[in-house]
């Protein structure tokens, strides 16, 4: 087993909570996951006082109203600074729960327990917390590192809906493109994506790379922007679809964004055409890609202006010099 995966996630969490002398634990999860795994965290209750808070599933509930509802529940139960919040879920739960933990009583301890591929390789790591505002993704939030990230239990991926697995795969492709040509070559060999395809080594490649970048630039002012490759278009597409009432999972939007951004870069001579053709082959094999048009670009433009990488009103992109290497 790799360092970032485990076949006993509960034990890893118990060890951490015991080391921390935790007493009050709140487990935050969403309604989908709670229906699938109602007793997954029961073993904790033998050692700590544990309360479960279940929020409705779905990105639209990553809202300030939902955060307020959780703050109120914590206050009613008189939780103090000794509280540990365990975010048991995917990116939405890690972002929302991380935001609540970072702000309740000016900050309580926070554990991310990722259950989706996307959270295992990205959202649970690096301390980005946020809620959405007016369909603008992650508009309000702060960066605060979790106190612990539970190593990934890949068996949890077996119950992931296909669209969520695909969403994680979009982020996996991103990591391959920014950090690892060998990982990209392995991903090229997948014909039919399933939970069983996901190797522990891939999780480690992504987590190690992300940890390295976050250590260099925790506040996301320069080097960390590479983790946003594909996200200029990706976030704009995700926000536009949400505003149109047809939300799509984050990583799927990112995969579309990667393709559009690589195509632009290749056409402008900033990315080798043979590399673009490989990226296109990989992404089109797994994702449905909308036709690119001037009209689509115009529809997306108000959302580009909200991108957090922008400076002085200029829209910023992360580019690759070749597969596996970024150009800042
Ligand atoms: N998901 C990109 C980052 O954490 O910076």
PDB file of C-alpha atoms and ligand atoms in Angstrom, residues 122 125 128 174 210 220 224 227-228 231, ligand 1:
ATOM      1  CA  UNK A 122      -7.218  17.355  -4.999  1.00  0.00           C
ATOM      2  CA  UNK A 125      -5.469  18.611   0.210  1.00  0.00           C
ATOM      3  CA  UNK A 128      -8.797  25.649   0.038  1.00  0.00           C
ATOM      4  CA  UNK A 174      -4.891  17.503 -15.146  1.00  0.00           C
ATOM      5  CA  UNK A 210       0.129  18.836  -4.802  1.00  0.00           C
ATOM      6  CA  UNK A 220      -1.983  30.582  -4.140  1.00  0.00           C
ATOM      7  CA  UNK A 224       0.141  27.102  -6.994  1.00  0.00           C
ATOM      8  CA  UNK A 227      -2.962  23.414 -10.139  1.00  0.00           C
ATOM      9  CA  UNK A 228      -5.516  25.547 -11.925  1.00  0.00           C
ATOM     10  CA  UNK A 231      -9.670  25.736 -14.754  1.00  0.00           C
TER      11      UNK A 231
HETATM   12  N1  LIG B   1      -7.520  22.815  -6.737  1.00  0.00           N
HETATM   13  C1  LIG B   1      -6.460  23.705  -6.928  1.00  0.00           C
HETATM   14  C2  LIG B   1      -5.757  24.086  -5.689  1.00  0.00           C
HETATM   15  O1  LIG B   1      -5.990  23.515  -4.648  1.00  0.00           O
HETATM   16  O2  LIG B   1      -4.957  24.996  -5.713  1.00  0.00           O
END
